[in-house]
Coordinates of C-alpha atoms in Angstrom, one line a residue:
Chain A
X1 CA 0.0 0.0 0.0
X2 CA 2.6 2.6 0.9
X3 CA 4.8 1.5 -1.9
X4 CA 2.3 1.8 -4.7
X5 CA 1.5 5.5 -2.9
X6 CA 4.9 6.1 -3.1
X7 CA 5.6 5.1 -6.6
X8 CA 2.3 6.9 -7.7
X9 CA 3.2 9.8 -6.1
X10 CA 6.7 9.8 -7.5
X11 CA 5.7 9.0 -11.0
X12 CA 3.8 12.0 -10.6
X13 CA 5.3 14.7 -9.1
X14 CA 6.6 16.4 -11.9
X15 CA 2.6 17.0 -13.2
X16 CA 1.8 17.9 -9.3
X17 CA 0.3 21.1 -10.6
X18 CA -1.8 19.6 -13.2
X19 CA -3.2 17.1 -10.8
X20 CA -3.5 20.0 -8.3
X21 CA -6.1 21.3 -10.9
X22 CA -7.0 18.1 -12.3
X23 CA -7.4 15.3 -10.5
X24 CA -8.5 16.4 -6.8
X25 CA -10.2 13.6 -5.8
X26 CA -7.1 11.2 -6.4
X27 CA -4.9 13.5 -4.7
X28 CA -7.6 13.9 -1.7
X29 CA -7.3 9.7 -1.0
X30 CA -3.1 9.8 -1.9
X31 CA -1.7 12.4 0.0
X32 CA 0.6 11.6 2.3
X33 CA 0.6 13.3 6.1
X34 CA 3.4 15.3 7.5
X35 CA 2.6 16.4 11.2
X36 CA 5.1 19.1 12.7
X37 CA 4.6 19.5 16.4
X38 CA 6.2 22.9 17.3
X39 CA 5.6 26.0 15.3
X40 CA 9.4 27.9 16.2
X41 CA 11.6 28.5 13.8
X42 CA 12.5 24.2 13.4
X43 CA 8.6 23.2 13.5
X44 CA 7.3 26.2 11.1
X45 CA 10.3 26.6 8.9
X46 CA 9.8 22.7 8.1
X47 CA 5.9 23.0 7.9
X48 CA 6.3 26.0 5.4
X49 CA 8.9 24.3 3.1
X50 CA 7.4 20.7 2.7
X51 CA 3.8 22.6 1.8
X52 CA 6.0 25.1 -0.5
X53 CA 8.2 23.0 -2.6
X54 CA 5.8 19.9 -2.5
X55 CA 2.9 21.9 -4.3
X56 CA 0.1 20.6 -2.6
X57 CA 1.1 17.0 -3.1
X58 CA 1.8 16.6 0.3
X59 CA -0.4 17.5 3.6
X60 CA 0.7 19.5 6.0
X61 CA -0.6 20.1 9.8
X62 CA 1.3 22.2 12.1
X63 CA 0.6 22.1 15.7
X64 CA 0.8 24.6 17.8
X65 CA -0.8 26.0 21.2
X66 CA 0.0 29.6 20.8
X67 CA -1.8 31.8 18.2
X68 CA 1.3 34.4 18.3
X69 CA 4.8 33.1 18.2
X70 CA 7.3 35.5 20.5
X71 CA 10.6 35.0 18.9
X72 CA 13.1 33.8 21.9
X73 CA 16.2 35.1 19.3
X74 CA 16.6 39.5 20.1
X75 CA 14.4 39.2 23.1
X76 CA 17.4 40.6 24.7
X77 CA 17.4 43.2 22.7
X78 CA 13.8 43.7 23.7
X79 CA 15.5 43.9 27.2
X80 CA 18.5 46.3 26.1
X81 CA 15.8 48.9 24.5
X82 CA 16.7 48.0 20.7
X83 CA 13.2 46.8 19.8
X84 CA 10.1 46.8 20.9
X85 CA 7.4 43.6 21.9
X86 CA 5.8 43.7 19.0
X87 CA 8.2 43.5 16.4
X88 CA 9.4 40.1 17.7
X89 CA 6.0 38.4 17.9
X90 CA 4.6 36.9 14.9
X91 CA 1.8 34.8 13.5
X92 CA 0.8 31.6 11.4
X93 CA -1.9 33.3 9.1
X94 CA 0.5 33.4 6.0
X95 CA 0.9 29.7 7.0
X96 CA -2.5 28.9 6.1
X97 CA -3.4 31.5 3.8
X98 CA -0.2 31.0 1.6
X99 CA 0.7 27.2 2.1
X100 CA -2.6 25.8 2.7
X101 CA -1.0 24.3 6.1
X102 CA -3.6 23.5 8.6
X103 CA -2.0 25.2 11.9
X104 CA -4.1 23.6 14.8
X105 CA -3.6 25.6 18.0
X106 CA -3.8 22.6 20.4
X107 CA -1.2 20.9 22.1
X108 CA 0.5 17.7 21.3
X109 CA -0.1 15.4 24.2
X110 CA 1.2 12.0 22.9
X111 CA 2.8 10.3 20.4
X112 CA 2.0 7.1 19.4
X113 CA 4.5 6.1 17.2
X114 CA 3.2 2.2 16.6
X115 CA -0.3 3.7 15.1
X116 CA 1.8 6.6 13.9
X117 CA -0.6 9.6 15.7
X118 CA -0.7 12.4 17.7
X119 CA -3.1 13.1 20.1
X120 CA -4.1 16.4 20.9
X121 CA -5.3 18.4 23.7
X122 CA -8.9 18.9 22.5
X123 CA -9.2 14.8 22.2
X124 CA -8.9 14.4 18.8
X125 CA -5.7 12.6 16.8
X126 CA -4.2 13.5 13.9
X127 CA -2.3 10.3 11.7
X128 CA 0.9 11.0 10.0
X129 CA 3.2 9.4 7.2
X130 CA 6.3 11.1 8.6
X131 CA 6.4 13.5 12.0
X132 CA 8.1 16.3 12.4
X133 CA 9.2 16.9 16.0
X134 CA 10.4 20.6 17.3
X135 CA 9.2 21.3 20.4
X136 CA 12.5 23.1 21.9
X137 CA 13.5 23.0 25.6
X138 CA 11.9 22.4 28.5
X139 CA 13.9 23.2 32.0
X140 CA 14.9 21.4 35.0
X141 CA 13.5 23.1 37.2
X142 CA 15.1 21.3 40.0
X143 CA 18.5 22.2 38.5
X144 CA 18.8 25.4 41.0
X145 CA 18.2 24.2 44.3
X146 CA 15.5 26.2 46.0
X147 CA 14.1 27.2 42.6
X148 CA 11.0 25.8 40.8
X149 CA 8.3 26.5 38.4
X150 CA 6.5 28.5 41.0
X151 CA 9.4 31.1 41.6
X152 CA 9.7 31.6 37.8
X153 CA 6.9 34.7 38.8
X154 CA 10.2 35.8 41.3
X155 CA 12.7 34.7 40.2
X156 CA 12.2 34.7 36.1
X157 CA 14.2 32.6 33.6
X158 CA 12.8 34.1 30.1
X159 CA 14.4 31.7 28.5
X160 CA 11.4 30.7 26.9
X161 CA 9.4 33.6 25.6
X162 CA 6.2 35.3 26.3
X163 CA 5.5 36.3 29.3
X164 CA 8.6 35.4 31.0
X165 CA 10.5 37.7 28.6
X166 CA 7.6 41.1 29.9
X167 CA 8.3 39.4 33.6
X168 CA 12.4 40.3 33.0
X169 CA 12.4 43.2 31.2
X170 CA 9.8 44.7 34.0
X171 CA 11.8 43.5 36.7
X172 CA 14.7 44.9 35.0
X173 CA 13.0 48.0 34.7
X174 CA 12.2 48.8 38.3
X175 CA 15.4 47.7 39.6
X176 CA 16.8 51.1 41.5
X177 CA 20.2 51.9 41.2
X178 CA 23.0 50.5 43.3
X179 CA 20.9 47.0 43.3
X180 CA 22.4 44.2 42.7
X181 CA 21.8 41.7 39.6
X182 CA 22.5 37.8 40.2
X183 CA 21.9 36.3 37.0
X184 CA 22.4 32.2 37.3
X185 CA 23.8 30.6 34.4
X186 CA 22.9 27.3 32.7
X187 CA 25.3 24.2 32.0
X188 CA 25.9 23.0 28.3
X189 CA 24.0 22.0 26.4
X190 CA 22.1 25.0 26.7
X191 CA 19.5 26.9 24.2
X192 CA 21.4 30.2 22.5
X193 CA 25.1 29.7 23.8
X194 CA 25.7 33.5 23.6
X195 CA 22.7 34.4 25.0
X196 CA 23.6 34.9 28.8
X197 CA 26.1 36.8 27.4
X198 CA 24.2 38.8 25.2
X199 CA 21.2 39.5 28.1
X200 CA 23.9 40.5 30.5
X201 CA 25.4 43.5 28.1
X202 CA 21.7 44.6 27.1
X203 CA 20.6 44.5 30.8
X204 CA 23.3 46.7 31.3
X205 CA 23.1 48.9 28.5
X206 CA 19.5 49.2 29.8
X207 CA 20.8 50.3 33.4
X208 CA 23.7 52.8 31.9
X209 CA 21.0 54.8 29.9
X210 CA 18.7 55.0 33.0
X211 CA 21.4 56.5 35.0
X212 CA 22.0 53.6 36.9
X213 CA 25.7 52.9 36.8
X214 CA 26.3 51.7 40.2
X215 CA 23.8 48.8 39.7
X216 CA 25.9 45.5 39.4
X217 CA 25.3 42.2 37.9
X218 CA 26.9 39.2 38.8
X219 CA 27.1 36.3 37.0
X220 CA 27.0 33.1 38.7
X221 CA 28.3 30.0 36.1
X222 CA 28.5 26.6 36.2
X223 CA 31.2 26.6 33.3
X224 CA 34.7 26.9 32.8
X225 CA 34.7 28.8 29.6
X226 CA 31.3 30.5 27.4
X227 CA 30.7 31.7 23.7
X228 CA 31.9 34.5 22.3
X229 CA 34.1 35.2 25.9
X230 CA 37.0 37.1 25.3
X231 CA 34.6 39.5 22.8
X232 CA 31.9 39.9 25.8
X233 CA 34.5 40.3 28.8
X234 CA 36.1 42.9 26.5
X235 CA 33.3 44.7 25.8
X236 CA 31.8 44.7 29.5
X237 CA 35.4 46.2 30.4
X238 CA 35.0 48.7 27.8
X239 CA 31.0 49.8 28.2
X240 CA 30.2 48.9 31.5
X241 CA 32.9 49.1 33.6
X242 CA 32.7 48.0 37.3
X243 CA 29.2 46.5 36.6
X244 CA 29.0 43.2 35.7
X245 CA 31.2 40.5 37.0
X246 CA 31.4 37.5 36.0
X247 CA 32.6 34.2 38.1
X248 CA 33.3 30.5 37.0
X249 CA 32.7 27.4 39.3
X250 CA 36.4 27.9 40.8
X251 CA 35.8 30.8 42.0
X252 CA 32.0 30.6 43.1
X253 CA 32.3 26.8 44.5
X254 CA 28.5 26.2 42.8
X255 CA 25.1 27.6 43.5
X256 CA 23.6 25.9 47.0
X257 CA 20.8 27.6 47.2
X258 CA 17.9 30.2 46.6
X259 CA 15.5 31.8 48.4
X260 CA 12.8 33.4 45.9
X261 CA 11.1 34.9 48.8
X262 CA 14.5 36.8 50.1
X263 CA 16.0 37.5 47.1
X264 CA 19.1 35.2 48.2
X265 CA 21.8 33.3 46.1
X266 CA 24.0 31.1 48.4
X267 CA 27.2 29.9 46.5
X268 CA 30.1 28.2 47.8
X269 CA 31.9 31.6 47.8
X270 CA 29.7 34.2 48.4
X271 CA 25.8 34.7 49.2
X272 CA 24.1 37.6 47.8
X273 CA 20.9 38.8 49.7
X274 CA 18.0 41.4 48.9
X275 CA 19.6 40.9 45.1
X276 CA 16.7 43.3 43.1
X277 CA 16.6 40.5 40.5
X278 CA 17.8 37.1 40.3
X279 CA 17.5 35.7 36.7
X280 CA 18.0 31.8 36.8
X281 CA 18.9 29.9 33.6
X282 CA 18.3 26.8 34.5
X283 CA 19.7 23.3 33.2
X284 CA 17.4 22.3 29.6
X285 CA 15.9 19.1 27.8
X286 CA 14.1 18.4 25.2
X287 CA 10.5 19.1 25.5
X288 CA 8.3 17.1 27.2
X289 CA 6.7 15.2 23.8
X290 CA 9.7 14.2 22.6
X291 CA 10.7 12.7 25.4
X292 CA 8.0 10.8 26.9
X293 CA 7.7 9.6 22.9
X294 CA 11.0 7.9 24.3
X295 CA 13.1 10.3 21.4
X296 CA 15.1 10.9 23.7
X297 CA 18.4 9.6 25.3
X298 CA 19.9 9.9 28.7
X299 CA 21.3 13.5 28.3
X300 CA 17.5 14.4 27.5
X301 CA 17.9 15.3 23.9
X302 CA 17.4 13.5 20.8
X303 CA 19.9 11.4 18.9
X304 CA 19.8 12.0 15.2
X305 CA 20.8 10.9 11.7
X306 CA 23.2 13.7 10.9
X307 CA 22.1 13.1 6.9
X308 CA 18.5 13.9 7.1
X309 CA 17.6 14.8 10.9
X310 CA 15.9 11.9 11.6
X311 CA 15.2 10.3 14.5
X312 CA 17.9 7.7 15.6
X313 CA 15.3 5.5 17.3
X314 CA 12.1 6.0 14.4
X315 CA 12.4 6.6 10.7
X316 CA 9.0 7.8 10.4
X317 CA 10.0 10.9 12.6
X318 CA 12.7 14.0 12.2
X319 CA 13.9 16.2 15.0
X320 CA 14.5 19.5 14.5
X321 CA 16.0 22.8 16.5
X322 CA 16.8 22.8 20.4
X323 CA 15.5 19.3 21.2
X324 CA 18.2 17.3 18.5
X325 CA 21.4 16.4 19.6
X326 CA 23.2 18.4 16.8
X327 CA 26.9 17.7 17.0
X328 CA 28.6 20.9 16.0
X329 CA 26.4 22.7 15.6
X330 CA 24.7 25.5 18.8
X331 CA 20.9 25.0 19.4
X332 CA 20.1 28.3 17.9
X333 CA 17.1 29.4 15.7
X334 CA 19.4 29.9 12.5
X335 CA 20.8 25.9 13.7
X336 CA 16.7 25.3 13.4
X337 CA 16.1 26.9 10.2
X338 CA 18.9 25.6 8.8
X339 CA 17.9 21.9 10.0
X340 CA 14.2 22.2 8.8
X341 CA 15.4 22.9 5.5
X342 CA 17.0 19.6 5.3
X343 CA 14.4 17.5 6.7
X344 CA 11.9 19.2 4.7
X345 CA 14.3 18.3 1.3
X346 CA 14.4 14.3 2.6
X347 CA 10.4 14.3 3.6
X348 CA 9.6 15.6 0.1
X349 CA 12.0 13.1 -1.1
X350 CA 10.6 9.8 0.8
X351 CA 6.7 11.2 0.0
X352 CA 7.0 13.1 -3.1
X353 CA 9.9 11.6 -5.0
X354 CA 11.4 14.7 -4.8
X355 CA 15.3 14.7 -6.0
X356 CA 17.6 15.1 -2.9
X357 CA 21.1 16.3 -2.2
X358 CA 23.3 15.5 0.7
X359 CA 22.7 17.6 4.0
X360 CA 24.9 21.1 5.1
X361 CA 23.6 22.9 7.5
X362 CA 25.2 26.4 8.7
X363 CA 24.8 28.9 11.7
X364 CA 25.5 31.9 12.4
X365 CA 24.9 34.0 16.2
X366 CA 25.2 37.8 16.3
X367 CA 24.9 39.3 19.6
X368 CA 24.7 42.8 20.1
X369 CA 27.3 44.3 23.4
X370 CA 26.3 47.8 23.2
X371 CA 25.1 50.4 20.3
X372 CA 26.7 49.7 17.3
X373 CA 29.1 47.0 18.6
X374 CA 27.6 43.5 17.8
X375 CA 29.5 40.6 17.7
X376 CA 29.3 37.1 15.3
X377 CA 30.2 33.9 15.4
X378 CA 28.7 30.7 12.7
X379 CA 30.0 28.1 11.0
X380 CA 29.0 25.8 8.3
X381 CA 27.8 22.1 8.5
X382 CA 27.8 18.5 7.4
X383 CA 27.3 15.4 7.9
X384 CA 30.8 13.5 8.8
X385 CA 32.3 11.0 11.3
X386 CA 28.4 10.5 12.4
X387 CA 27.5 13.3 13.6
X388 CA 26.9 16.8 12.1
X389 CA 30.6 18.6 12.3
X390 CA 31.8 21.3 11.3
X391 CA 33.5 21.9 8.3
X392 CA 34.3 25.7 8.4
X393 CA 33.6 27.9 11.9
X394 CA 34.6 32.0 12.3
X395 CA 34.0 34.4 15.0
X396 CA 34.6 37.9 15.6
X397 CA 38.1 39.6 16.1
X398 CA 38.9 41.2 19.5
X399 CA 40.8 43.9 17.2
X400 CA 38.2 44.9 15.1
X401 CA 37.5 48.1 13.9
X402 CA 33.9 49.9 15.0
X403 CA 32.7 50.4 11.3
X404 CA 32.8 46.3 11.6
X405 CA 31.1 45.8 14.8
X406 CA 28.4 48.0 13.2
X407 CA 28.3 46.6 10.2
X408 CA 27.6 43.7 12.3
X409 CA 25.1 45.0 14.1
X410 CA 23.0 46.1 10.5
X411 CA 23.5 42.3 9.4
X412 CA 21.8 41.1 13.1
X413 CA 18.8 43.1 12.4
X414 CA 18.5 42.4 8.8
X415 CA 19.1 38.4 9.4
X416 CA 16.0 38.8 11.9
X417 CA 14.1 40.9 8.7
X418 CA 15.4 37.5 6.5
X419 CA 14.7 34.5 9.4
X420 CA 11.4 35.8 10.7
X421 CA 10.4 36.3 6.8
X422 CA 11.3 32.9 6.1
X423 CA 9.9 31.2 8.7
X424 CA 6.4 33.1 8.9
X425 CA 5.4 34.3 5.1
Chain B
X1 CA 3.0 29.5 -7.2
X2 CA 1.4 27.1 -9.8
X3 CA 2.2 29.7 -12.4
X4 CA 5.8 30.2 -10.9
X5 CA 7.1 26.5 -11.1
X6 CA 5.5 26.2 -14.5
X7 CA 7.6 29.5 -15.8
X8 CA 10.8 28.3 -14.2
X9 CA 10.9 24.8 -15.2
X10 CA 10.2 26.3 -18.9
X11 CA 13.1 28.6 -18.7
X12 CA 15.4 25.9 -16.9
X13 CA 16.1 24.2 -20.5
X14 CA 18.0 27.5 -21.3
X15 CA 20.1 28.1 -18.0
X16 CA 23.5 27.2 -17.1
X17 CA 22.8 25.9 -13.5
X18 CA 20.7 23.3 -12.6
X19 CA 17.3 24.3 -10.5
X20 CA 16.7 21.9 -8.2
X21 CA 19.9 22.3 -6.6
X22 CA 20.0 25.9 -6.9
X23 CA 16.7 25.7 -5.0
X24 CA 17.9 23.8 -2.4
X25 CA 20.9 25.6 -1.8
X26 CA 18.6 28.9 -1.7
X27 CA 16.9 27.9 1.2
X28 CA 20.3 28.7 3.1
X29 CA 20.5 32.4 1.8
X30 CA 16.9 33.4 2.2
X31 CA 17.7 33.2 6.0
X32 CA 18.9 36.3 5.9
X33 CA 18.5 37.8 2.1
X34 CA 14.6 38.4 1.3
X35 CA 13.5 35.6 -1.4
X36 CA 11.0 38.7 -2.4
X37 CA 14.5 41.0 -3.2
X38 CA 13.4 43.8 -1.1
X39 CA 17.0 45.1 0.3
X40 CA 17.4 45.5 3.8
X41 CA 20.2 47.5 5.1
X42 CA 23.1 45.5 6.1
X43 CA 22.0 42.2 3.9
X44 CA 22.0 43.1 0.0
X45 CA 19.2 41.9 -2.4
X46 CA 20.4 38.9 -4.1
X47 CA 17.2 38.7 -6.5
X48 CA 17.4 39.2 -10.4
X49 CA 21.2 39.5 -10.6
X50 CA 23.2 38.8 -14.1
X51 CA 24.7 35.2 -13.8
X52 CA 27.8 36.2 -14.6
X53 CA 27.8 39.3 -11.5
X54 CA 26.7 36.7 -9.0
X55 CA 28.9 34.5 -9.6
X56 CA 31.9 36.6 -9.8
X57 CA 31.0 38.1 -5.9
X58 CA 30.5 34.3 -5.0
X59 CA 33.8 33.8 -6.1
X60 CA 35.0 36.6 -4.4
X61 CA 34.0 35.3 -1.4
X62 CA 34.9 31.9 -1.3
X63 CA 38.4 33.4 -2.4
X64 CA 38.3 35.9 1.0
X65 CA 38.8 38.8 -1.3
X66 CA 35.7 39.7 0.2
X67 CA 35.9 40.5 3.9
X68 CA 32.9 39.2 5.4
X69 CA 33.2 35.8 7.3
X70 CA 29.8 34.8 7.0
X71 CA 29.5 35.1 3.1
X72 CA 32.8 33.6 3.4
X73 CA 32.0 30.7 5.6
X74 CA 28.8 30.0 3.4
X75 CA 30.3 30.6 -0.4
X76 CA 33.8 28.4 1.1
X77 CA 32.2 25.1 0.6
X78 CA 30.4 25.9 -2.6
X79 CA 31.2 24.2 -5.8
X80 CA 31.5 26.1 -9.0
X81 CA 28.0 24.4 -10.5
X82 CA 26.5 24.9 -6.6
X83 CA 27.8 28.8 -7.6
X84 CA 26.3 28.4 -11.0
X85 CA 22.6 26.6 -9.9
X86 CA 22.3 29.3 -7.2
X87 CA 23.3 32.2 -10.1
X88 CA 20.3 30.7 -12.4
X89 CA 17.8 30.3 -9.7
X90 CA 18.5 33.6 -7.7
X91 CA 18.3 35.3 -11.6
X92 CA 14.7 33.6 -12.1
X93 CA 13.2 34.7 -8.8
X94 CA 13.2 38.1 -10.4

């Protein structure tokens, strides 16, 4: 049965217009099913291709709770005052209007990957040829001791957007100055390497501009080393001297504890009471469908086939963005962009006939330190040794001059112009 | 988009580079140039360019005779008929 689909459908793609026109009612009992759970930029960047290039030969459901999609990537510059809410929330209507996807905004409660469905949180279940599965990060929240999902509304993480990401910037807002900042940062593997890093210059850009210089921010890490470290610590030196300071585990001996209520961070070095804001970044997984689907492995992510993103434990199913176990490459929304765009090429291949090419995958990360002064580091992507490695990687120069750093800066904003067009319309 | 894949695959008999892969290998620049070739400052438009241009500034890149390290990084691992597919399809968008 699914070989004669197959074949049919391969024998035709290449008249998939005609029969778009044509021949409807064959097409409506031969389609095959892609289901994406997870409409960021993996789950909607894959939904929007396969639908695109597969024109109409193949059906396309994307699920996804939220009606709006608040872009994690430049919510610290949100934070820092370089944009505003709006322009980093975005919608599916393009999706349907454009692509004829069917964007259902339930949740994904279970996969059932013998019957090959997904159930979803109005009751109903949805029956796939191939799943997609992009559902990002979910966090431990019993990585911080003393911290949990309840002291989020005290203690707030934003590290996944909405309203966490109003929660920060508010806090941030009202914080007077001479208070102090503890931000607590997460373990690899970690969503957005940079992106402590990043919210720690833009929270105290923020602070400088409001007059607030003696305000200090202390950065509490579990690691040795971070992305991008020598270009930050040189830039915090240079913008924002005296107020952030930033400590690795020798020096701090680990976080023991926190005390929402108090505003307390005990480390084995130091404890920090009445902070004004404690942001905790807590340790990540992949979200909660993947892994009670049993996609995932003992670190909590999913193993994939670095040739086509698939799942290393189901054929029928791809992984995409933050909740993939991507070698080389950072869990970044250009890393799931980039990744959708190859599993969307081999889906259209194994249901449409499709001609394929061999996988590469890039990245790049720009993260802004202060006005005009924006940092970059990417790399390009294949699959070799099996895993995805990289064949080609750059970063930004200590020494360079500030006509580059703002160059820099103009191709960060335009990349979000390009990625959030790409992904949404 | 019915009208657009019928067009294209028309014109492909008279183009140097070959489509399909030039449309795959698009899908890497449109994440930060605009597939519609509306420039945005600091990312050219890339739309509707003479074959013979683009691939010339490709080349340019993947040489590092052009300074930028991302256009580097991408055009570095890019074969001269990747250059050429990506020439004829970013032409045809226009």
């Amino acid at each position: 049965m699914k070989i004669s689909r197959r074949h049919f459908i391969s024998a035709s793609a290449s008249f998939a217009g005609v029969m778009m026109l044509g021949a409807p009612s064959v097409i409506g009992q031969a389609k095959p099913r892609v289901v994406v759970i997870g409409g960021g930029a993996g789950g909607a960047t894959a939904a929007k291709y396969i639908a695109k290039d597969s024109g109409g030969a193949i059906a396309v459901t994307l699920i996804e709770p939220n009606a709006k999609y608040q872009t994690c990537f430049h919510s610290n510059l949100y934070l820092g005052g370089f944009r505003d809410y709006p322009s980093i929330v975005h919608d599916y209507a393009m999706l349907k209007s454009k692509y004829g996807i069917d964007v259902v905004s339930e949740s994904a409660t279970r996969i059932d990957r013998d019957k090959k469905e997904v159930s979803l949180s109005g009751g109903k279940t949805v029956a796939y040829d191939r799943l997609v599965v992009s559902p990002g990060i979910d966090l431990k929240y019993d990585s911080v001791p003393g911290w949990s999902q309840a002291a989020e509304e005290v203690m707030p993480h934003a590290w996944k957007p909405g309203a966490q990401t109003l929660l920060l910037k508010k806090r941030l807002d009202a914080v007077e100055n001479g208070g102090v900042i503890v931000m607590i940062a997460p373990p690899n593997p970690y969503r957005c390497p940079p992106g402590p890093y990043e919210r720690v210059s833009m929270m105290a850009h923020a602070l400088k501009v409001a007059g607030k210089d003696r305000c200090k921010i202390f950065v509490i890490d579990p690691k040795e080393t971070f992305s991008k470290q020598g270009l930050f610590q040189q830039g915090w030196e240079k913008y924002y001297k005296g107020m952030v300071e930033w400590l690795g585990p020798k020096v701090h001996d680990g976080v023991k504890s926190v005390d929402p209520a108090s505003g307390t961070v005990v480390t084995g070095f130091e404890t920090y009471k009445n902070a004004a804001l404690v942001n905790v970044i807590p340790a990540q997984m992949a979200g909660a469908i993947a892994r009670d689907a049993m996609l995932a492995n003992a670190s909590g992510f999913c193993a994939i086939d670095p040739t086509n993103m698939k799942s290393a434990v189901d054929s029928n199913i791809y992984i995409l963005g933050d909740a993939s176990i991507a070698g080389d490459m950072p869990k970044s929304a250009f890393s799931a962009n980039s990744q959708a765009k190859v599993a969307a090429l081999m889906i259209r291949g194994e249901l449409a006939g499709a001609r394929t090419f061999d996988a590469r995958y890039s990245n790049t990360c720009w993260s802004l330190i202060e006005t005009d002064d924006c940092v970059k580091v990417g790399g390009a992507y294949e699959a070799k040794d099996g895993k995805i490695t990289a064949s080609s990687t750059f970063v930004s120069k200590t020494d360079e001059t500030p006509d580059v750093r703002k160059q820099s800066q103009a191709e960060n904003m335009a990349w979000y112009a390009g990625i959030s067009a790409d992904i949404f319309t | 988009m019915l009208a657009l894949l019928l067009v294209t695959s028309h014109v492909q008999s008279v183009s140097a580079g070959d489509r399909e892969l030039g449309q795959y290998l698009s899908s890497e620049c449109v994440t930060c140039h605009q597939i519609t070739g509306k420039a945005i400052e600091g990312v050219p438009p890339i739309v509707g360019w003479p074959e013979d241009q683009f691939e010339a500034v490709m080349k340019s890149y993947k040489e590092k005779e052009r300074d930028n390290p991302v256009m580097q990084n991408i055009a570095g691992r890019l074969k001269a008929e990747d250059i050429a597919a990506l020439a004829t399809y970013f032409r045809e968008l226009r």
